[in-house]
Coordinates of C-alpha atoms and ligand atoms in Angstrom, one line a residue:
M290 CA 96.4 100.8 79.9
I291 CA 98.8 100.3 77.0
I292 CA 101.3 103.1 76.2
S293 CA 104.3 103.3 74.0
G294 CA 107.7 104.0 75.6
N295 CA 108.2 106.5 72.7
D296 CA 105.5 108.7 74.5
I297 CA 107.3 108.7 77.9
E298 CA 109.3 111.8 78.8
Q299 CA 113.0 111.4 78.5
G300 CA 114.6 110.8 81.9
A301 CA 111.2 110.1 83.6
H302 CA 111.0 107.9 86.6
L303 CA 107.9 105.7 87.1
H304 CA 107.1 103.4 89.9
A305 CA 104.8 100.3 90.5
Q306 CA 104.5 97.7 93.2
L307 CA 105.4 95.1 90.6
V308 CA 107.5 95.5 87.5
V309 CA 107.3 92.7 85.0
I310 CA 109.8 92.7 82.2
G311 CA 108.6 90.9 79.0
A312 CA 105.0 90.3 77.8
G313 CA 105.2 86.7 76.6
P314 CA 103.0 84.1 78.3
A315 CA 105.2 84.2 81.5
G316 CA 104.9 88.0 81.7
I317 CA 101.3 88.2 80.8
V318 CA 100.2 85.6 83.2
S319 CA 102.3 87.1 86.0
A320 CA 101.0 90.6 85.4
L321 CA 97.3 89.6 85.1
E322 CA 97.4 87.3 88.1
A323 CA 99.0 90.0 90.2
S324 CA 96.8 92.8 89.1
R325 CA 93.7 90.8 89.7
K326 CA 94.9 90.6 93.3
G327 CA 94.9 94.3 93.5
I328 CA 98.6 94.8 92.9
E329 CA 99.7 97.8 90.8
V330 CA 101.8 96.5 87.9
I331 CA 103.9 97.9 85.1
V332 CA 104.9 95.6 82.2
V333 CA 107.8 96.6 80.0
E334 CA 107.9 95.0 76.5
T335 CA 110.4 95.5 73.7
G336 CA 107.8 95.1 70.9
N337 CA 104.2 96.0 70.4
R338 CA 101.2 94.4 68.7
R339 CA 103.0 93.5 65.5
R340 CA 106.1 91.4 65.0
R341 CA 108.7 93.8 63.5
R342 CA 112.1 93.1 62.1
V343 CA 113.8 95.9 64.0
Y344 CA 112.8 94.3 67.3
Q345 CA 113.6 90.8 66.2
R346 CA 117.2 92.0 65.4
L347 CA 117.8 92.7 69.0
S348 CA 117.8 89.0 69.8
K349 CA 120.5 88.1 67.3
A350 CA 123.2 86.1 68.9
R351 CA 126.6 84.8 67.9
R352 CA 126.5 81.1 67.0
P353 CA 130.1 79.9 66.5
Q354 CA 128.6 76.4 65.6
P355 CA 125.6 77.4 63.5
D356 CA 124.7 73.7 63.0
L357 CA 124.0 73.3 66.7
H358 CA 121.6 76.1 67.3
A359 CA 118.8 77.8 65.3
P360 CA 119.2 81.5 64.7
V361 CA 117.7 83.1 67.9
E362 CA 115.6 85.6 65.9
F363 CA 113.8 82.5 64.5
T364 CA 113.2 81.0 68.0
V365 CA 111.8 84.0 69.8
S366 CA 109.3 86.6 68.9
R367 CA 109.4 90.1 70.4
G368 CA 106.0 91.7 70.9
I369 CA 102.9 91.5 73.1
G370 CA 102.4 87.8 73.4
G371 CA 106.0 87.0 73.0
T372 CA 106.9 83.8 71.1
T373 CA 103.3 82.6 71.3
S374 CA 102.7 84.7 68.1
I375 CA 104.6 81.9 66.3
W376 CA 104.5 78.8 68.5
G377 CA 102.9 75.4 67.9
G378 CA 100.6 75.3 70.9
R379 CA 101.7 71.9 72.2
C380 CA 101.1 71.7 76.0
V381 CA 102.9 69.0 77.9
P382 CA 103.6 68.9 81.6
Y383 CA 106.9 67.8 83.1
D384 CA 106.7 64.3 84.5
A385 CA 107.2 63.2 88.1
V386 CA 110.5 61.6 87.1
D387 CA 111.9 64.9 86.1
F388 CA 111.8 66.2 89.7
V389 CA 113.6 63.2 91.4
Q390 CA 117.2 62.7 91.8
R391 CA 118.5 60.4 89.1
D392 CA 122.1 59.3 88.3
L393 CA 121.8 60.8 84.9
T394 CA 120.9 64.3 86.2
R395 CA 122.9 64.0 89.4
E396 CA 124.3 67.6 89.2
A397 CA 120.9 69.2 88.7
R398 CA 118.6 69.0 91.7
W399 CA 115.1 70.5 91.7
P400 CA 114.3 72.4 94.9
V401 CA 110.6 72.0 94.2
S402 CA 108.6 68.8 94.3
Y403 CA 106.4 67.5 91.4
R404 CA 103.3 67.7 93.6
D405 CA 104.1 71.3 94.5
A406 CA 104.4 72.2 90.8
V407 CA 101.4 70.3 89.4
A408 CA 99.1 71.9 92.0
F409 CA 99.0 74.8 89.5
L410 CA 98.5 72.8 86.4
D411 CA 94.7 73.2 86.1
R412 CA 95.0 77.0 86.2
A413 CA 97.9 76.9 83.7
C414 CA 95.8 74.8 81.3
E415 CA 93.0 77.5 81.6
W416 CA 95.5 80.2 80.6
M417 CA 96.9 78.1 77.7
Q418 CA 93.3 77.2 76.6
C419 CA 94.3 73.6 76.1
G420 CA 91.3 72.1 77.8
R421 CA 91.2 70.2 81.0
P422 CA 94.4 69.0 82.7
V423 CA 94.1 65.4 81.6
F424 CA 97.2 63.8 80.1
D425 CA 96.2 60.1 80.0
V426 CA 93.9 58.5 77.5
R427 CA 92.5 56.3 80.3
D428 CA 90.9 59.4 81.7
I429 CA 89.0 60.2 78.5
E430 CA 86.1 57.8 78.4
H431 CA 85.1 58.0 74.8
L432 CA 88.6 57.3 73.4
P433 CA 89.8 53.8 72.6
R434 CA 92.2 52.4 75.2
R435 CA 94.9 51.1 72.9
L436 CA 96.9 52.7 70.2
V437 CA 96.9 49.4 68.3
P438 CA 95.1 46.2 69.2
G439 CA 97.1 44.1 71.6
L440 CA 99.5 46.9 72.8
E441 CA 99.0 47.2 76.6
D442 CA 100.6 49.7 78.8
G443 CA 103.4 48.4 80.9
D444 CA 107.1 49.5 81.1
V445 CA 106.3 51.3 77.8
R446 CA 103.1 53.4 77.8
T447 CA 101.1 54.6 74.8
S448 CA 98.3 56.1 76.9
T449 CA 100.2 59.4 77.7
L450 CA 98.8 62.4 75.9
E451 CA 100.0 65.8 74.8
R452 CA 97.4 68.5 74.4
W453 CA 97.1 71.5 72.1
S454 CA 96.2 75.0 72.9
L455 CA 94.1 76.9 70.3
P456 CA 97.1 77.6 69.6
T457 CA 96.6 80.7 71.8
N458 CA 98.5 83.8 70.8
F459 CA 98.7 85.4 74.3
G460 CA 99.1 88.9 72.8
K461 CA 95.8 88.6 70.9
E462 CA 93.8 86.6 73.5
Y463 CA 94.7 88.7 76.5
F464 CA 95.2 92.1 74.8
S465 CA 91.9 93.6 76.1
D466 CA 92.7 92.3 79.6
L467 CA 96.1 94.0 79.5
R468 CA 94.5 97.2 78.2
D469 CA 91.5 97.3 80.5
T470 CA 92.6 95.8 83.9
P471 CA 92.7 98.6 86.5
G472 CA 96.1 99.3 87.9
L473 CA 98.0 97.6 85.0
R474 CA 100.1 99.6 82.6
V475 CA 101.9 98.0 79.7
I476 CA 104.8 100.0 78.2
T477 CA 105.6 98.8 74.7
D478 CA 108.4 99.6 72.3
T479 CA 110.7 99.6 75.3
T480 CA 113.6 97.4 76.3
C481 CA 114.9 96.9 79.7
V482 CA 118.7 97.1 79.3
R483 CA 119.8 96.7 82.9
I484 CA 118.5 96.0 86.4
N485 CA 119.8 98.2 89.2
L486 CA 120.3 97.2 92.8
N487 CA 120.1 99.5 95.9
D488 CA 123.2 100.9 97.5
D489 CA 123.9 97.9 99.7
Q490 CA 123.1 95.6 96.8
S491 CA 120.6 93.6 98.9
R492 CA 117.5 94.4 96.8
A493 CA 116.6 95.3 93.2
A494 CA 115.8 99.0 93.0
G495 CA 114.5 99.3 89.5
V496 CA 115.2 98.9 85.8
E497 CA 116.7 101.1 83.1
C498 CA 114.6 101.3 79.9
R499 CA 115.5 102.4 76.4
T500 CA 113.6 102.8 73.1
L501 CA 115.0 102.4 69.6
S502 CA 114.1 106.1 69.0
G503 CA 116.7 107.1 71.6
G504 CA 114.3 107.5 74.6
S505 CA 115.4 106.4 78.1
F506 CA 113.7 106.3 81.5
T507 CA 113.7 104.3 84.7
I508 CA 111.1 102.3 86.6
G509 CA 111.2 101.5 90.2
G510 CA 109.4 98.5 91.7
D511 CA 108.9 96.8 95.1
D512 CA 109.1 93.5 93.2
I513 CA 110.6 92.8 89.8
I514 CA 110.0 89.8 87.6
V515 CA 112.2 89.1 84.7
A516 CA 110.1 87.2 82.2
T517 CA 112.0 87.8 79.0
G518 CA 112.3 84.2 77.8
G519 CA 115.0 81.6 78.6
L520 CA 117.9 83.3 76.8
E521 CA 117.0 87.0 77.2
S522 CA 116.4 86.5 80.9
T523 CA 119.9 85.2 81.2
R524 CA 121.3 88.0 79.1
L525 CA 119.6 90.7 81.1
L526 CA 121.0 89.3 84.4
M527 CA 124.4 89.1 82.8
C528 CA 124.1 92.8 81.7
S529 CA 123.2 93.9 85.2
P530 CA 126.0 94.6 87.7
G531 CA 125.6 92.7 91.0
P532 CA 127.5 92.1 94.2
A533 CA 131.3 91.5 94.2
G534 CA 131.8 93.0 90.7
K535 CA 129.9 90.1 89.1
S536 CA 126.6 90.1 87.2
I537 CA 123.4 89.7 89.1
G538 CA 122.8 86.0 89.7
D539 CA 126.4 85.0 89.0
H540 CA 127.3 84.7 92.7
S541 CA 128.3 81.0 92.3
G542 CA 129.3 80.7 88.6
H543 CA 126.1 79.0 87.3
L544 CA 124.6 81.9 85.4
G545 CA 124.6 81.0 81.7
H546 CA 125.7 77.5 82.2
W547 CA 123.8 74.2 82.0
Y548 CA 122.2 75.3 78.7
M549 CA 119.8 72.6 77.5
A550 CA 117.4 72.2 74.6
H551 CA 116.0 68.8 73.4
L552 CA 117.1 66.1 71.1
E553 CA 114.5 65.6 68.4
G554 CA 114.4 63.6 65.2
V555 CA 113.6 60.4 63.4
V556 CA 116.0 57.5 63.2
A557 CA 113.6 54.6 62.8
D558 CA 110.3 53.6 61.3
L559 CA 107.6 52.0 63.4
V560 CA 106.4 48.9 61.6
L561 CA 103.2 47.5 62.9
T562 CA 101.9 44.0 62.2
T563 CA 98.3 44.8 63.5
P564 CA 95.5 45.7 61.1
A565 CA 96.4 49.0 59.4
D566 CA 93.0 50.5 59.7
Q567 CA 93.0 50.1 63.5
T568 CA 96.1 52.2 64.2
I569 CA 95.5 55.5 65.9
Y570 CA 98.0 57.6 64.0
Y571 CA 96.0 60.8 64.1
Y572 CA 94.9 63.6 66.5
E573 CA 92.0 62.8 68.7
H574 CA 89.6 65.2 70.5
D575 CA 88.9 65.5 74.2
V576 CA 85.3 66.2 75.3
D577 CA 85.7 70.0 74.8
G578 CA 87.1 69.6 71.3
S579 CA 90.8 70.1 72.3
Y580 CA 93.3 68.2 70.2
V581 CA 95.2 65.5 71.9
R582 CA 97.8 63.0 70.7
R583 CA 99.2 59.7 72.1
R584 CA 102.9 59.3 72.8
F585 CA 105.2 56.4 73.6
T586 CA 106.8 57.0 77.0
F587 CA 108.4 54.8 79.7
G588 CA 107.1 54.1 83.2
H589 CA 108.7 56.3 85.9
D590 CA 110.6 53.4 87.7
Y591 CA 111.6 51.8 84.4
L592 CA 113.4 55.0 83.3
I593 CA 115.3 55.1 86.5
Q594 CA 116.1 51.4 86.6
H595 CA 117.5 51.4 83.1
E596 CA 119.1 54.8 83.4
L597 CA 117.3 56.2 80.4
P598 CA 116.8 59.9 79.8
N599 CA 113.2 61.0 79.8
I600 CA 112.0 60.7 76.3
S601 CA 108.8 60.4 74.2
G602 CA 108.1 59.2 70.7
W603 CA 105.1 59.4 68.4
I604 CA 103.9 58.4 64.9
A605 CA 104.9 61.1 62.4
N606 CA 104.4 61.9 58.7
P607 CA 107.2 61.3 56.1
E608 CA 109.2 64.4 55.3
L609 CA 107.0 66.7 53.2
A610 CA 109.9 67.8 50.9
D611 CA 110.7 64.3 49.7
A612 CA 108.0 63.4 47.1
S613 CA 108.8 59.7 47.3
H614 CA 106.0 59.6 50.0
R615 CA 103.7 59.8 47.0
N616 CA 101.1 61.5 49.1
A617 CA 99.0 64.2 47.5
W618 CA 98.1 66.0 50.8
L619 CA 101.7 66.2 51.9
S620 CA 102.8 67.4 48.4
L621 CA 100.1 70.1 48.4
T622 CA 101.3 71.3 51.8
Y623 CA 104.9 71.4 50.6
L624 CA 104.0 73.4 47.5
V625 CA 102.0 76.0 49.5
L626 CA 104.9 76.4 52.0
H627 CA 107.4 76.5 49.2
S628 CA 105.5 79.2 47.3
P629 CA 105.4 82.9 48.0
L630 CA 102.3 82.2 50.0
G631 CA 104.3 80.2 52.4
S632 CA 105.6 83.2 54.4
L633 CA 102.0 84.2 55.1
V634 CA 101.1 80.8 56.3
A635 CA 103.9 79.9 58.7
P636 CA 106.9 81.6 60.3
P637 CA 110.4 80.8 59.1
A638 CA 111.1 78.5 62.0
Q639 CA 108.3 76.2 60.9
R640 CA 108.3 76.8 57.1
L641 CA 112.0 76.4 56.3
P642 CA 112.5 72.9 57.8
L643 CA 109.2 71.6 56.3
T644 CA 110.4 72.7 52.9
G645 CA 113.6 70.8 53.2
R646 CA 116.0 73.3 54.8
R647 CA 117.9 72.0 57.9
V648 CA 117.2 74.2 60.9
P649 CA 118.9 73.0 64.1
G650 CA 116.4 72.1 66.7
T651 CA 113.8 70.8 64.3
P652 CA 113.5 67.2 63.2
Y653 CA 113.0 68.0 59.5
G654 CA 115.2 68.9 56.6
M655 CA 117.1 65.6 56.7
A656 CA 115.7 64.0 53.5
S657 CA 116.5 65.1 50.0
R658 CA 114.2 67.7 48.4
S659 CA 112.3 66.6 45.3
S660 CA 111.6 68.7 42.3
V661 CA 108.3 70.7 42.2
W662 CA 107.3 68.5 39.3
A663 CA 107.5 65.4 41.4
H664 CA 105.1 67.0 43.9
I665 CA 102.8 68.1 41.2
R666 CA 102.7 64.5 40.0
N667 CA 101.7 63.4 43.5
L668 CA 98.8 65.9 43.4
A669 CA 97.6 64.5 40.2
R670 CA 97.1 61.1 41.9
E671 CA 94.0 62.3 43.8
P672 CA 93.1 65.8 42.6
V673 CA 89.5 66.0 43.9
A674 CA 90.2 64.6 47.3
T675 CA 93.2 66.9 47.6
I676 CA 91.3 70.0 46.7
W677 CA 88.7 69.2 49.3
F678 CA 91.3 68.5 51.9
G679 CA 93.2 71.7 51.0
L680 CA 90.1 73.8 51.3
G681 CA 88.9 72.1 54.5
F682 CA 92.2 72.1 56.4
G683 CA 93.4 75.4 55.0
L684 CA 90.3 77.3 55.9
K685 CA 90.1 75.8 59.4
R686 CA 93.8 76.4 60.0
L687 CA 94.0 79.9 58.7
F688 CA 90.6 81.5 59.4
S689 CA 89.0 79.7 62.3
S690 CA 88.8 82.0 65.3
G691 CA 88.6 79.1 67.8
R692 CA 90.4 75.8 68.0
R693 CA 92.6 75.2 64.9
P694 CA 94.0 71.8 63.8
P695 CA 97.7 71.7 64.8
G696 CA 98.4 69.7 61.7
F697 CA 97.4 66.5 60.0
F698 CA 98.7 62.9 59.7
V699 CA 98.3 60.6 56.8
L700 CA 97.3 56.9 56.9
N701 CA 100.0 54.5 55.7
R702 CA 98.3 51.4 54.3
N703 CA 101.4 49.3 55.0
N704 CA 101.2 50.3 58.7
R705 CA 104.7 51.8 58.6
Y706 CA 105.3 55.2 60.0
P707 CA 108.3 57.4 60.8
F708 CA 108.8 57.3 64.6
Q709 CA 109.8 60.7 66.0
Y710 CA 111.5 61.2 69.3
H711 CA 111.7 64.1 71.7
A712 CA 114.3 63.5 74.3
E713 CA 115.7 65.1 77.4
H714 CA 119.0 67.0 76.9
L715 CA 121.1 66.0 79.9
P716 CA 122.5 68.9 82.1
Q717 CA 126.2 69.6 81.7
Y718 CA 128.1 72.7 82.9
D719 CA 130.1 73.4 79.7
S720 CA 127.0 73.8 77.6
C721 CA 126.5 77.5 78.0
V722 CA 125.8 81.1 76.8
R723 CA 128.0 84.1 77.5
L724 CA 128.2 87.8 76.5
S725 CA 130.0 88.5 73.3
D726 CA 131.9 91.6 72.2
N727 CA 129.1 92.5 69.8
V728 CA 126.4 94.9 71.0
D729 CA 122.9 95.4 69.7
E730 CA 121.2 98.6 68.6
L731 CA 120.5 99.5 72.3
G732 CA 124.1 98.9 73.4
M733 CA 123.4 95.5 75.1
P734 CA 126.1 92.9 74.5
R735 CA 124.7 90.1 72.4
L736 CA 124.9 86.5 73.5
E737 CA 127.3 83.9 72.2
I738 CA 125.8 80.4 72.3
D739 CA 128.0 77.4 73.0
I740 CA 125.4 74.6 73.3
R741 CA 126.8 71.0 73.6
W742 CA 125.7 67.5 73.5
T743 CA 127.6 64.5 74.8
D744 CA 127.8 60.8 74.1
K745 CA 125.5 60.2 77.0
D746 CA 122.8 62.2 75.3
I747 CA 123.2 60.2 72.1
D748 CA 123.5 56.9 73.9
G749 CA 120.3 57.6 75.8
V750 CA 118.3 58.1 72.6
I751 CA 119.6 54.9 71.1
A752 CA 119.0 52.9 74.2
A753 CA 115.4 54.2 74.4
H754 CA 114.8 53.0 70.8
R755 CA 116.1 49.5 71.7
H756 CA 113.8 49.3 74.7
W757 CA 110.8 50.5 72.6
D758 CA 111.7 47.9 69.9
N759 CA 111.9 45.1 72.4
Y760 CA 108.6 46.0 73.9
L761 CA 106.8 46.1 70.5
R762 CA 108.3 42.7 69.7
A763 CA 107.5 41.2 73.1
N764 CA 103.8 42.3 72.7
G765 CA 103.7 40.8 69.1
V766 CA 102.5 44.1 67.5
G767 CA 105.5 45.1 65.5
R768 CA 109.1 46.5 65.7
L769 CA 111.3 49.5 65.0
E770 CA 113.4 49.4 61.8
Y771 CA 116.4 51.7 61.9
L772 CA 116.9 54.1 59.0
A773 CA 120.7 54.3 59.3
D774 CA 123.4 51.7 59.9
D775 CA 125.3 54.2 62.0
L776 CA 122.7 55.2 64.6
R777 CA 125.1 57.3 66.6
A778 CA 126.0 59.4 63.6
A779 CA 122.3 59.6 62.7
V780 CA 121.3 60.9 66.2
R781 CA 124.2 63.2 66.4
E782 CA 123.5 64.7 63.0
R783 CA 120.0 65.7 64.3
T784 CA 121.2 67.4 67.5
G785 CA 120.4 71.1 67.6
G786 CA 118.4 73.4 69.7
G787 CA 117.1 76.8 70.4
F788 CA 113.3 76.5 70.7
H789 CA 113.2 75.5 74.4
Q790 CA 115.8 77.3 76.4
V791 CA 116.4 75.5 79.7
G792 CA 118.9 75.7 82.6
T793 CA 120.9 78.9 82.3
T794 CA 119.3 80.6 85.4
R795 CA 118.5 77.3 87.1
M796 CA 116.8 77.1 90.5
S797 CA 118.4 75.6 93.5
K798 CA 118.0 75.4 97.2
D799 CA 121.6 76.2 97.9
P800 CA 122.9 79.5 96.5
D801 CA 126.1 77.7 95.6
D802 CA 124.2 75.4 93.2
G803 CA 122.2 77.8 91.1
V804 CA 120.9 81.3 90.2
V805 CA 117.4 81.5 91.7
D806 CA 115.8 79.9 94.8
E807 CA 112.8 77.6 94.9
N808 CA 110.5 80.7 94.8
L809 CA 112.4 82.0 91.7
A810 CA 114.1 84.9 93.6
V811 CA 117.7 85.5 92.6
H812 CA 119.7 84.1 95.6
G813 CA 120.5 87.1 97.9
I814 CA 118.1 89.5 96.1
P815 CA 114.7 88.6 97.5
N816 CA 112.6 91.0 95.4
L817 CA 114.1 90.1 92.0
H818 CA 112.5 87.0 90.3
V819 CA 113.0 85.1 87.1
V820 CA 110.1 83.3 85.4
A821 CA 111.3 81.5 82.2
S822 CA 112.2 78.0 81.1
S823 CA 115.8 78.9 82.0
V824 CA 115.0 78.3 85.7
F825 CA 114.3 74.6 85.1
P826 CA 117.3 72.5 86.3
T827 CA 116.4 69.7 83.9
S828 CA 114.8 69.7 80.4
G829 CA 112.6 66.6 80.6
Q830 CA 110.9 65.5 77.5
A831 CA 108.2 68.1 77.6
N832 CA 108.0 71.3 75.6
S833 CA 108.5 74.1 78.2
T834 CA 105.7 76.6 78.0
L835 CA 103.0 74.9 80.1
M836 CA 105.4 74.6 83.0
V837 CA 106.6 78.2 82.6
V838 CA 103.0 79.3 83.1
V839 CA 102.7 76.9 86.1
F840 CA 105.6 78.6 87.7
A841 CA 104.3 82.1 86.9
I842 CA 101.1 81.3 88.7
R843 CA 103.0 79.7 91.6
L844 CA 105.2 82.8 91.9
I845 CA 102.3 85.2 92.1
E846 CA 100.6 83.1 94.7
H847 CA 103.9 83.1 96.7
L848 CA 104.3 86.8 96.4
Y849 CA 100.8 88.0 96.9
G850 CA 98.9 85.1 98.6
A851 CA 95.9 83.1 97.6
T852 CA 92.7 84.7 96.5
S853 CA 89.4 83.2 95.5
G854 CA 90.3 81.0 92.5
L855 CA 87.7 82.6 90.2
N856 CA 89.3 86.0 90.4
S857 CA 92.7 84.9 89.2
M858 CA 91.5 82.7 86.3
P859 CA 91.8 84.1 82.7
R860 CA 88.6 85.9 82.0
S861 CA 88.0 84.4 78.6
A862 CA 88.5 80.8 79.7
S863 CA 85.8 78.6 81.2
N864 CA 86.2 77.6 84.8
S865 CA 84.7 74.1 84.5
C866 CA 87.2 71.3 84.4
P867 CA 85.1 68.1 84.1
G868 CA 86.7 64.8 84.8
R869 CA 89.7 63.9 87.0
T870 CA 92.4 66.4 87.4
F871 CA 96.0 65.7 86.4
A872 CA 97.2 65.9 90.0
D873 CA 94.6 63.3 91.0
S874 CA 95.3 60.9 88.2
T875 CA 99.0 60.9 87.7
S876 CA 100.6 61.6 91.0
P877 CA 103.8 59.6 91.3
S878 CA 102.1 56.9 93.4
S879 CA 99.1 56.3 91.3
E880 CA 101.3 56.5 88.2
S881 CA 103.5 53.7 89.6
D882 CA 100.5 51.7 90.6
R883 CA 99.1 51.9 87.1
N884 CA 102.4 50.8 85.5
G885 CA 102.7 48.0 87.9
N886 CA 106.1 49.5 88.9
Ligands
FAD953 C1 108.3 78.0 66.2 C2 108.2 77.8 67.6 C3 107.3 76.8 68.0 C4 107.1 76.6 69.4 N1 106.2 75.6 69.8 C5 106.0 75.4 71.1 C6 105.1 74.4 71.5 O1 104.4 73.8 70.7 N2 104.9 74.1 72.8 C7 105.7 74.8 73.8 O2 105.6 74.5 75.0 N3 106.6 75.7 73.4 C8 106.8 76.0 72.1 N4 107.7 77.0 71.7 C9 108.4 77.7 72.8 C10 107.5 78.8 73.4 O3 107.1 79.7 72.4 C11 108.2 79.5 74.5 O4 108.5 78.5 75.5 C12 107.4 80.5 75.2 O5 106.9 81.5 74.4 C13 108.2 81.1 76.3 O6 107.4 82.1 77.0 P1 108.1 83.3 77.8 O7 107.1 84.2 78.2 O8 109.1 82.8 78.8 O9 109.1 84.0 76.7 P2 108.7 84.7 75.3 O10 107.4 84.1 74.7 O11 109.9 84.6 74.4 O12 108.4 86.2 75.6 C14 109.4 87.0 76.1 C15 109.0 88.5 75.8 O13 110.0 89.3 76.5 C16 110.3 90.4 75.6 N5 111.7 90.9 76.0 C17 112.8 90.2 75.8 N6 113.9 90.9 76.3 C18 113.3 92.0 76.8 C19 113.9 93.1 77.5 N7 115.2 93.2 77.7 N8 113.1 94.1 77.8 C20 111.7 94.1 77.6 N9 111.1 93.0 76.9 C21 111.9 92.0 76.6 C22 110.2 89.8 74.2 O14 110.0 90.9 73.3 C23 109.1 88.9 74.4 O15 107.9 89.5 74.0 C24 107.9 77.3 70.4 C25 108.8 78.2 70.0 C26 108.9 78.5 68.6 C27 109.9 79.5 68.2

């Protein structure tokens, strides 16, 4: 059942076995998994079916250094489905190396093993609708083994894959399940402004809810899950009074600290000396049609041995906005995004950087913007092919109800491509968020964001490029050519974050070392849980959402026990997972075997 908080009587008190705060992928998966096990659930969600500016405004935060963090109202979406109403759909698991103790991440220890986490990866892929949990091209029989002729996997691998979801908007895809599942109530237009503990502060008693129309009511729960996204989960704990006069979760001073995003950008071109028509620069398809893409990564042991951060790289397009690429398809895309139609096609977080505006946390907006005429001249180079491309791609992208192309890549006849990196942001205590003096329309203090990068982060990205370059040269297939003389300045200029929000409620075995325990319960409050990217102690090179869903499933299994697998799968997804599973194929030992490490 879905009801608006505006229709709930002022001062009412509701109760459920499980209260889930937030209806993004973390909240929806938690709620549906639990209710299919017979648990009575209430979900509280700020927004409703449509993304509305009044709700987005609630997320605004102070950014004293605006160049280092994207506006939060760009990076989250409030409504049923959460930020999946605007996300890209890229699904990447964390790697085994992320879970082990490394010198670089010495101060951030995972209390959960890699094996323990990836046990839930197949179910998470079902929810994400990104196909089977296969993340290595060697497990997909019909795809060629090598990215370019002669480039074998070794210390550097080009067989690792990222996969794409439809991209699934969880609010649309699972709306009828949320509405029709017995025992499940979703209360929309309602923000939880505070969590209350019982008298002896040993358990969470319930949550206080408010609506923008002035309504307020409370909900009690035997268990409470905070699933309001990385930053909002942190903010809600900070706004809730806990033991010893501190906020809930702030028992050891870690709440809000260790804030991590990723480092993303382009500082080199990949120049290949192999035949240009044999480079796999494009998306490929798995057996069920899901889009996959190859990435450059390092072997597990190699990363540790050379003290490199976890990092991936891939072949990219030139910046759309700079017409010197002379490509008609790129210019057509630029012109559409730049026109009034652009806001209908893509949210600001995607559209603005692609049209040449620098938005921290995105790799674009670094090149100079060309005049519209320069782009029109590019179109005139291949008018017919471009119209066909525009119709084909545009129709599939905008109107297909199933799998949509995540984007497109263009062939470079000189076999030279921008090389994009996505790197781990290393944990450091001083990188943090805190409550500011400003309050939002519901009276909740807004966040102030003080995200930081250190020389170690920058050095790691540069070192990884040097290792990639050496490997290409040693294999006789090409090299990296740097785009700037001062690489440090180039990498630093591109640092910025906001799209993946990691670390600020991190998990730990020892209460002195973090906010939640290995089962995501706030230390000392066993019935209050957090499921968001903020619980991850390290950021890895992976986008966060697939692992957030992994941990949501794991939490519900922990709380309510195993059921027959079928029951807890998303209804709309197929249950068959042909081929080897991720856990089978890339467990740390087999991964090391394959790399010869
Ligand atoms: C442009 C863009 C592209 C992205 N692309 C990718 C990608 O390709 N791959 C990837 O892995 N990730 C991507 N992400 C990140 C991804 O969207 C998030 O990791 C994911 O949505 C997080 O899920 P969540 O459920 O934890 O939080 P959210 O999706 O943010 O959902 C949280 C929900 O909680 C609600 N809420 C917040 N506070 C309260 C409150 N106090 N009371 C009640 N409700 C509340 C919000 O309204 C929201 O609906 C992208 C993000 C953006 C902005």
